[in-house]
């Protein structure tokens, strides 16, 4: 196998129906596969988990010496990452607001019912455009306190930002995508900061109000930090959930015996969502940069060179999971990498779980008479965030 083209091949296969044979090839080639540009690919579960917990691995792209702009806290290292993550979590979840996300269950159920009502008449639908996209973006907008009439503004911003963040090899369009992403980030951040400033001194129950009305100035986000955090919440809070719901429906319709099982045993849905996060994860890759030379399985990851951790490959590693290519809704030993691991474990995971469990449970009655119009469906042209761009169903 030509390891020098492996990243390009994975990038290409990520938008194809089944990239998993290539991940098998990656794991069999070696613990860390060097690319022509000096970067490395890591595909084994235990190696990925160890590197995600290794303090010598940086998430900050500035450590490569190619960027100067401060990234959102998702791409920062401790102690700055810990400070910003703690501030962002204060109004969002534990330990300061332990009931906030769980209290969203009823609201998520109401939004789900509103979106499904027009679909119950039957006919042809696009699960992505008609349901899987509007559900999480509506939830996160309500959480942030975005007016309903402004919710449609976010799709173009979101699509542009996700495209600019893709871990693809350098090509002629990379600079243009990066520039478009920076513009979209600035526009979205400016909108959210202005919205938050309107709530200063007038606190409500939304996150933007909580951010600007924090009583302790030492714990308050700066305007730049507020913009980056709010943008991160919006993008990370819905793009992954769109893919999780859509991948789940596609898996159910390809293996309808699981629909029958879930109808008989609806209490299995939480475990089923965990299995989907392993079997068809919405996030396939993460990038890290070694702060010093690190040896993985006899291969040296040089300081300052990009390391691509193929989370989806680790989730199918037979050295960690029994029969990893089989979808098993009742799987119990399932410490997957679907939300990452280590200090950057996705803190929106609890909300994503609630949305996916609610959405897939509500869809079960409709899916019993549904058929796929196109299989395989067209996939997003994105190696990092994997999911169908459209999923046409006949109800």
Short mmCIF file of C-alpha atoms in Angstrom, two decimals:
data_model
loop_
_atom_site.label_atom_id
_atom_site.label_comp_id
_atom_site.label_asym_id
_atom_site.label_seq_id
_atom_site.Cartn_x
_atom_site.Cartn_y
_atom_site.Cartn_z
CA UNK A 1 0.00 0.00 0.00
CA UNK A 2 1.26 3.50 -0.82
CA UNK A 3 1.27 5.20 2.58
CA UNK A 4 2.15 8.54 1.00
CA UNK A 5 -1.32 8.79 -0.51
CA UNK A 6 -3.27 7.31 2.40
CA UNK A 7 -4.61 10.63 3.74
CA UNK A 8 -5.76 11.60 0.25
CA UNK A 9 -7.43 8.21 -0.14
CA UNK A 10 -9.15 8.45 3.25
CA UNK A 11 -10.32 11.97 2.40
CA UNK A 12 -11.74 10.64 -0.83
CA UNK A 13 -13.32 7.57 0.77
CA UNK A 14 -14.89 9.60 3.58
CA UNK A 15 -17.47 10.81 1.08
CA UNK A 16 -18.07 7.28 -0.23
CA UNK A 17 -20.51 4.66 1.02
CA UNK A 18 -18.01 2.58 3.00
CA UNK A 19 -14.64 3.99 4.15
CA UNK A 20 -14.11 1.24 6.73
CA UNK A 21 -12.04 -1.19 4.60
CA UNK A 22 -9.51 1.62 4.21
CA UNK A 23 -9.39 2.05 7.98
CA UNK A 24 -8.66 -1.67 8.26
CA UNK A 25 -5.80 -1.13 5.82
CA UNK A 26 -4.55 1.75 7.96
CA UNK A 27 -4.50 -0.36 11.14
CA UNK A 28 -2.76 -3.23 9.37
CA UNK A 29 -0.10 -0.96 7.86
CA UNK A 30 1.24 0.20 11.19
CA UNK A 31 0.50 2.04 14.42
CA UNK A 32 1.50 5.36 12.81
CA UNK A 33 1.66 5.79 9.04
CA UNK A 34 3.83 8.63 7.71
CA UNK A 35 2.55 10.75 4.81
CA UNK A 36 4.56 12.53 2.12
CA UNK A 37 4.00 15.90 3.86
CA UNK A 38 5.48 14.58 7.13
CA UNK A 39 2.15 14.14 8.90
CA UNK A 40 1.15 10.82 10.45
CA UNK A 41 -2.08 8.82 10.58
CA UNK A 42 -2.93 6.75 13.66
CA UNK A 43 -5.77 4.22 13.46
CA UNK A 44 -5.57 1.83 16.45
CA UNK A 45 -7.96 2.30 19.36
CA UNK A 46 -5.41 2.01 22.18
CA UNK A 47 -2.87 4.28 20.45
CA UNK A 48 -5.52 6.93 19.77
CA UNK A 49 -6.85 6.82 23.34
CA UNK A 50 -3.32 7.09 24.75
CA UNK A 51 -2.46 10.09 22.54
CA UNK A 52 -5.73 11.86 23.42
CA UNK A 53 -4.72 11.60 27.09
CA UNK A 54 -1.04 12.47 26.52
CA UNK A 55 -0.17 16.02 27.74
CA UNK A 56 2.67 16.07 25.19
CA UNK A 57 0.06 16.20 22.41
CA UNK A 58 -1.24 19.67 21.61
CA UNK A 59 -4.60 20.57 20.09
CA UNK A 60 -3.44 24.12 19.32
CA UNK A 61 -2.67 24.64 15.59
CA UNK A 62 -0.33 27.50 16.50
CA UNK A 63 2.22 24.95 17.73
CA UNK A 64 2.95 24.18 14.07
CA UNK A 65 4.10 27.78 13.65
CA UNK A 66 1.72 28.39 10.73
CA UNK A 67 -1.06 30.31 12.52
CA UNK A 68 -1.13 33.25 14.89
CA UNK A 69 -4.86 33.69 15.49
CA UNK A 70 -6.06 32.33 18.83
CA UNK A 71 -8.36 29.35 18.19
CA UNK A 72 -11.56 28.49 20.11
CA UNK A 73 -11.06 26.54 23.32
CA UNK A 74 -11.75 23.29 21.46
CA UNK A 75 -8.27 23.76 19.96
CA UNK A 76 -6.48 25.17 23.02
CA UNK A 77 -4.30 23.39 25.57
CA UNK A 78 -4.42 23.56 29.35
CA UNK A 79 -4.36 25.74 31.38
CA UNK A 80 -6.13 28.14 28.97
CA UNK A 81 -8.38 25.39 27.67
CA UNK A 82 -9.44 24.46 31.20
CA UNK A 83 -10.20 28.09 32.10
CA UNK A 84 -12.39 28.72 29.05
CA UNK A 85 -14.08 25.34 29.15
CA UNK A 86 -14.95 25.90 32.82
CA UNK A 87 -16.43 29.34 32.07
CA UNK A 88 -18.42 28.00 29.14
CA UNK A 89 -19.73 25.11 31.25
CA UNK A 90 -20.94 27.27 34.15
CA UNK A 91 -24.39 28.00 32.67
CA UNK A 92 -24.46 24.87 30.50
CA UNK A 93 -23.82 21.85 32.66
CA UNK A 94 -22.17 20.32 35.74
CA UNK A 95 -20.93 21.11 38.25
CA UNK A 96 -22.50 24.60 38.31
CA UNK A 97 -25.69 23.92 36.32
CA UNK A 98 -26.14 20.14 36.56
CA UNK A 99 -29.81 20.12 35.56
CA UNK A 100 -29.70 22.51 32.60
CA UNK A 101 -29.22 20.01 29.78
CA UNK A 102 -31.47 17.35 31.27
CA UNK A 103 -34.20 19.97 31.61
CA UNK A 104 -34.09 20.34 27.81
CA UNK A 105 -35.70 16.91 27.29
CA UNK A 106 -39.25 18.25 27.12
CA UNK A 107 -38.24 21.08 24.77
CA UNK A 108 -36.39 18.64 22.51
CA UNK A 109 -39.47 16.39 22.46
CA UNK A 110 -41.72 19.36 21.55
CA UNK A 111 -39.45 20.46 18.70
CA UNK A 112 -39.23 16.86 17.47
CA UNK A 113 -43.02 16.54 17.41
CA UNK A 114 -43.39 19.86 15.55
CA UNK A 115 -40.94 18.78 12.87
CA UNK A 116 -42.43 15.30 12.46
CA UNK A 117 -46.07 16.43 12.21
CA UNK A 118 -45.88 17.42 8.50
CA UNK A 119 -44.06 14.17 7.65
CA UNK A 120 -46.78 11.88 9.01
CA UNK A 121 -48.85 12.39 5.86
CA UNK A 122 -46.30 10.27 4.00
CA UNK A 123 -44.71 10.84 0.61
CA UNK A 124 -41.07 11.52 -0.21
CA UNK A 125 -38.94 13.43 2.28
CA UNK A 126 -35.31 14.38 2.73
CA UNK A 127 -34.54 13.32 6.28
CA UNK A 128 -31.60 15.75 6.47
CA UNK A 129 -33.33 18.91 5.25
CA UNK A 130 -36.76 18.12 6.68
CA UNK A 131 -35.78 16.82 10.11
CA UNK A 132 -32.19 15.93 11.07
CA UNK A 133 -30.78 19.41 10.35
CA UNK A 134 -33.56 21.65 11.75
CA UNK A 135 -33.88 19.69 15.02
CA UNK A 136 -30.43 20.30 16.57
CA UNK A 137 -30.01 23.78 15.09
CA UNK A 138 -33.38 24.78 16.59
CA UNK A 139 -32.40 23.28 19.95
CA UNK A 140 -29.03 25.06 20.11
CA UNK A 141 -30.58 28.35 18.97
CA UNK A 142 -33.17 28.09 21.74
CA UNK A 143 -30.40 27.27 24.21
CA UNK A 144 -28.39 30.32 23.14
CA UNK A 145 -31.46 32.55 22.97
CA UNK A 146 -31.47 33.21 19.21
CA UNK A 147 -34.83 34.60 17.97
CA UNK A 148 -36.76 32.07 15.91
CA UNK A 149 -36.94 34.36 12.90
CA UNK A 150 -33.12 34.42 12.77
CA UNK A 151 -32.62 30.64 12.90
CA UNK A 152 -32.48 30.27 9.06
CA UNK A 153 -29.42 32.57 8.99
CA UNK A 154 -27.24 29.91 10.53
CA UNK A 155 -27.20 27.25 7.83
CA UNK A 156 -24.99 29.15 5.38
CA UNK A 157 -22.60 30.20 8.15
CA UNK A 158 -22.46 26.66 9.49
CA UNK A 159 -21.89 24.99 6.11
CA UNK A 160 -19.06 27.41 5.30
CA UNK A 161 -17.35 26.93 8.67
CA UNK A 162 -17.55 23.13 8.51
CA UNK A 163 -16.11 23.09 4.98
CA UNK A 164 -13.20 25.31 6.05
CA UNK A 165 -12.34 23.01 8.98
CA UNK A 166 -12.04 19.83 6.92
CA UNK A 167 -8.77 17.89 7.31
CA UNK A 168 -8.10 17.54 3.59
CA UNK A 169 -4.72 17.65 1.83
CA UNK A 170 -3.71 21.07 0.54
CA UNK A 171 -5.25 21.91 -2.82
CA UNK A 172 -6.00 24.93 -4.97
CA UNK A 173 -9.25 25.63 -3.12
CA UNK A 174 -7.85 25.42 0.43
CA UNK A 175 -6.97 29.11 0.72
CA UNK A 176 -10.39 30.19 -0.57
CA UNK A 177 -12.16 27.81 1.84
CA UNK A 178 -10.09 29.12 4.74
CA UNK A 179 -10.84 32.75 3.82
CA UNK A 180 -14.57 32.02 3.48
CA UNK A 181 -14.51 30.25 6.85
CA UNK A 182 -12.86 33.22 8.54
CA UNK A 183 -15.46 35.57 7.11
CA UNK A 184 -18.33 33.32 8.20
CA UNK A 185 -16.84 33.00 11.70
CA UNK A 186 -16.51 36.78 12.00
CA UNK A 187 -20.10 37.38 10.82
CA UNK A 188 -21.58 34.73 13.08
CA UNK A 189 -19.48 35.80 16.06
CA UNK A 190 -20.45 39.43 15.57
CA UNK A 191 -24.13 38.54 15.39
CA UNK A 192 -23.99 36.50 18.60
CA UNK A 193 -21.99 39.13 20.53
CA UNK A 194 -24.48 41.82 19.52
CA UNK A 195 -27.33 39.58 20.61
CA UNK A 196 -25.62 38.92 23.94
CA UNK A 197 -24.99 42.63 24.54
CA UNK A 198 -28.73 43.27 24.18
CA UNK A 199 -29.23 40.99 27.22
CA UNK A 200 -26.62 42.71 29.40
CA UNK A 201 -28.43 43.85 32.51
CA UNK A 202 -31.53 41.93 31.43
CA UNK A 203 -30.74 38.31 32.28
CA UNK A 204 -32.96 35.55 30.95
CA UNK A 205 -32.76 31.80 30.91
CA UNK A 206 -30.53 31.51 27.81
CA UNK A 207 -26.79 30.94 27.61
CA UNK A 208 -25.93 34.28 26.00
CA UNK A 209 -27.65 36.06 28.92
CA UNK A 210 -25.73 33.94 31.39
CA UNK A 211 -22.41 34.69 29.68
CA UNK A 212 -22.79 38.50 29.76
CA UNK A 213 -24.48 38.68 33.18
CA UNK A 214 -21.97 36.58 35.11
CA UNK A 215 -21.76 38.43 38.47
CA UNK A 216 -18.06 37.76 39.02
CA UNK A 217 -15.97 39.83 36.54
CA UNK A 218 -13.07 37.40 36.96
CA UNK A 219 -15.26 34.60 35.61
CA UNK A 220 -16.74 36.56 32.72
CA UNK A 221 -15.82 35.82 29.10
CA UNK A 222 -14.28 38.63 27.05
CA UNK A 223 -16.18 39.62 23.91
CA UNK A 224 -13.72 37.66 21.77
CA UNK A 225 -14.04 34.61 24.02
CA UNK A 226 -17.81 34.91 24.05
CA UNK A 227 -17.93 35.04 20.25
CA UNK A 228 -15.66 32.00 19.85
CA UNK A 229 -17.50 29.99 22.51
CA UNK A 230 -20.95 30.78 21.10
CA UNK A 231 -19.83 29.93 17.54
CA UNK A 232 -18.33 26.67 18.80
CA UNK A 233 -21.55 25.78 20.63
CA UNK A 234 -23.61 26.39 17.53
CA UNK A 235 -21.42 24.49 15.07
CA UNK A 236 -20.34 21.61 17.29
CA UNK A 237 -23.79 21.52 18.86
CA UNK A 238 -25.63 20.66 15.69
CA UNK A 239 -23.36 19.41 12.89
CA UNK A 240 -22.43 16.24 14.76
CA UNK A 241 -26.03 15.58 15.82
CA UNK A 242 -27.29 15.91 12.24
CA UNK A 243 -24.88 13.16 11.22
CA UNK A 244 -25.67 11.02 14.26
CA UNK A 245 -29.43 11.04 13.56
CA UNK A 246 -29.03 10.52 9.81
CA UNK A 247 -26.47 7.73 10.19
CA UNK A 248 -28.82 6.08 12.68
CA UNK A 249 -31.80 6.11 10.33
CA UNK A 250 -29.68 4.80 7.45
CA UNK A 251 -28.37 1.96 9.63
CA UNK A 252 -31.89 1.05 10.81
CA UNK A 253 -33.27 0.93 7.30
CA UNK A 254 -30.41 -1.19 6.05
CA UNK A 255 -30.88 -3.62 8.95
CA UNK A 256 -34.63 -3.46 9.73
CA UNK A 257 -34.46 -6.21 12.33
CA UNK A 258 -33.13 -3.54 14.68
CA UNK A 259 -36.31 -1.49 14.20
CA UNK A 260 -38.36 -4.47 15.34
CA UNK A 261 -36.10 -4.96 18.36
CA UNK A 262 -36.37 -1.31 19.41
CA UNK A 263 -40.13 -1.34 19.07
CA UNK A 264 -40.27 -4.35 21.37
CA UNK A 265 -37.64 -2.98 23.75
CA UNK A 266 -37.67 0.85 23.61
CA UNK A 267 -35.47 0.96 26.70
CA UNK A 268 -32.57 -0.10 24.47
CA UNK A 269 -32.47 3.27 22.70
CA UNK A 270 -29.79 4.87 24.94
CA UNK A 271 -27.51 1.88 24.38
CA UNK A 272 -28.35 1.94 20.65
CA UNK A 273 -27.22 5.56 20.38
CA UNK A 274 -23.90 4.63 22.02
CA UNK A 275 -23.50 1.85 19.45
CA UNK A 276 -24.20 4.31 16.63
CA UNK A 277 -21.50 6.58 18.05
CA UNK A 278 -19.12 3.65 17.72
CA UNK A 279 -20.35 2.01 14.52
CA UNK A 280 -21.10 5.13 12.41
CA UNK A 281 -19.61 8.07 14.34
CA UNK A 282 -20.38 11.60 13.17
CA UNK A 283 -16.75 12.68 13.72
CA UNK A 284 -14.12 10.55 11.96
CA UNK A 285 -10.87 12.42 12.65
CA UNK A 286 -9.12 14.76 15.03
CA UNK A 287 -5.77 16.53 14.58
CA UNK A 288 -3.07 16.86 17.23
CA UNK A 289 0.52 18.18 17.20
CA UNK A 290 3.32 16.65 19.34
CA UNK A 291 5.10 19.13 21.61
CA UNK A 292 8.10 16.80 21.63
CA UNK A 293 9.09 13.65 19.76
CA UNK A 294 6.72 10.82 20.76
CA UNK A 295 7.24 7.15 19.88
CA UNK A 296 4.15 5.10 18.96
CA UNK A 297 4.71 1.44 18.22
CA UNK A 298 8.28 2.01 17.12
CA UNK A 299 7.43 5.02 14.93
CA UNK A 300 8.50 8.52 16.00
CA UNK A 301 5.94 11.30 15.75
CA UNK A 302 8.24 14.34 15.33
CA UNK A 303 7.62 17.50 17.30
CA UNK A 304 5.48 20.06 15.47
CA UNK A 305 4.15 17.76 12.73
CA UNK A 306 0.40 17.10 12.35
CA UNK A 307 -0.94 13.79 13.63
CA UNK A 308 -4.37 12.72 12.37
CA UNK A 309 -6.16 10.48 14.84
CA UNK A 310 -8.70 8.38 12.92
CA UNK A 311 -11.35 7.98 15.63
CA UNK A 312 -13.66 6.01 13.34
CA UNK A 313 -10.87 3.52 12.71
CA UNK A 314 -10.30 3.07 16.44
CA UNK A 315 -14.01 2.42 16.90
CA UNK A 316 -13.75 -0.58 14.54
CA UNK A 317 -10.49 -1.95 16.00
CA UNK A 318 -10.87 -5.72 16.61
CA UNK A 319 -8.20 -5.52 19.31
CA UNK A 320 -10.68 -3.49 21.36
CA UNK A 321 -14.19 -4.47 20.24
CA UNK A 322 -15.59 -7.93 19.62
CA UNK A 323 -16.94 -8.31 16.08
CA UNK A 324 -16.44 -4.56 15.46
CA UNK A 325 -18.03 -4.43 12.00
CA UNK A 326 -21.35 -5.71 13.35
CA UNK A 327 -23.98 -3.19 14.53
CA UNK A 328 -25.24 -4.44 17.90
CA UNK A 329 -27.85 -2.22 19.64
CA UNK A 330 -27.43 -4.25 22.83
CA UNK A 331 -23.60 -4.01 22.95
CA UNK A 332 -22.50 -3.49 26.55
CA UNK A 333 -18.71 -3.10 26.40
CA UNK A 334 -18.73 0.12 24.40
CA UNK A 335 -16.20 2.72 25.49
CA UNK A 336 -16.14 4.29 22.04
CA UNK A 337 -14.31 7.35 20.72
CA UNK A 338 -17.43 8.95 19.24
CA UNK A 339 -17.06 12.05 21.42
CA UNK A 340 -13.26 11.96 21.54
CA UNK A 341 -11.50 11.37 24.84
CA UNK A 342 -9.23 13.05 27.35
CA UNK A 343 -9.48 16.71 28.34
CA UNK A 344 -11.18 17.60 25.03
CA UNK A 345 -14.02 15.10 25.46
CA UNK A 346 -17.03 16.73 23.78
CA UNK A 347 -18.88 18.63 26.49
CA UNK A 348 -21.99 18.80 24.31
CA UNK A 349 -22.22 15.01 24.38
CA UNK A 350 -25.06 14.84 26.93
CA UNK A 351 -27.25 17.15 24.81
CA UNK A 352 -26.42 15.23 21.61
CA UNK A 353 -27.44 12.00 23.34
CA UNK A 354 -30.79 13.45 24.40
CA UNK A 355 -31.47 14.76 20.88
CA UNK A 356 -30.54 11.48 19.18
CA UNK A 357 -32.47 9.31 21.63
CA UNK A 358 -35.56 11.52 21.34
CA UNK A 359 -35.40 11.86 17.56
CA UNK A 360 -34.76 8.19 16.77
CA UNK A 361 -37.44 7.02 19.22
CA UNK A 362 -39.99 9.37 17.64
CA UNK A 363 -39.02 8.20 14.14
CA UNK A 364 -39.52 4.49 14.85
CA UNK A 365 -43.24 4.42 13.86
CA UNK A 366 -42.54 6.20 10.56
CA UNK A 367 -39.54 4.06 9.66
CA UNK A 368 -41.60 0.89 9.79
CA UNK A 369 -43.14 1.80 6.42
CA UNK A 370 -40.18 3.78 5.02
CA UNK A 371 -37.85 2.81 2.21
CA UNK A 372 -34.61 4.32 0.97
CA UNK A 373 -35.00 6.14 -2.34
CA UNK A 374 -31.23 6.11 -2.93
CA UNK A 375 -28.76 3.76 -1.30
CA UNK A 376 -26.00 4.68 -0.87
CA UNK A 377 -26.99 8.32 -0.43
CA UNK A 378 -24.72 11.24 -1.39
CA UNK A 379 -22.27 12.05 1.39
CA UNK A 380 -20.87 15.39 2.52
CA UNK A 381 -17.50 16.17 0.97
CA UNK A 382 -15.84 16.19 4.36
CA UNK A 383 -13.32 13.76 5.81
CA UNK A 384 -13.68 14.93 9.42
CA UNK A 385 -17.48 15.18 9.85
CA UNK A 386 -19.05 12.24 8.03
CA UNK A 387 -22.71 11.87 7.17
CA UNK A 388 -25.15 11.89 4.22
CA UNK A 389 -25.79 15.30 2.68
CA UNK A 390 -29.27 14.09 1.76
CA UNK A 391 -31.22 11.01 2.80
CA UNK A 392 -34.30 10.58 0.62
CA UNK A 393 -37.03 8.37 2.09
CA UNK A 394 -40.37 7.22 0.76
CA UNK A 395 -42.84 7.07 3.64
#
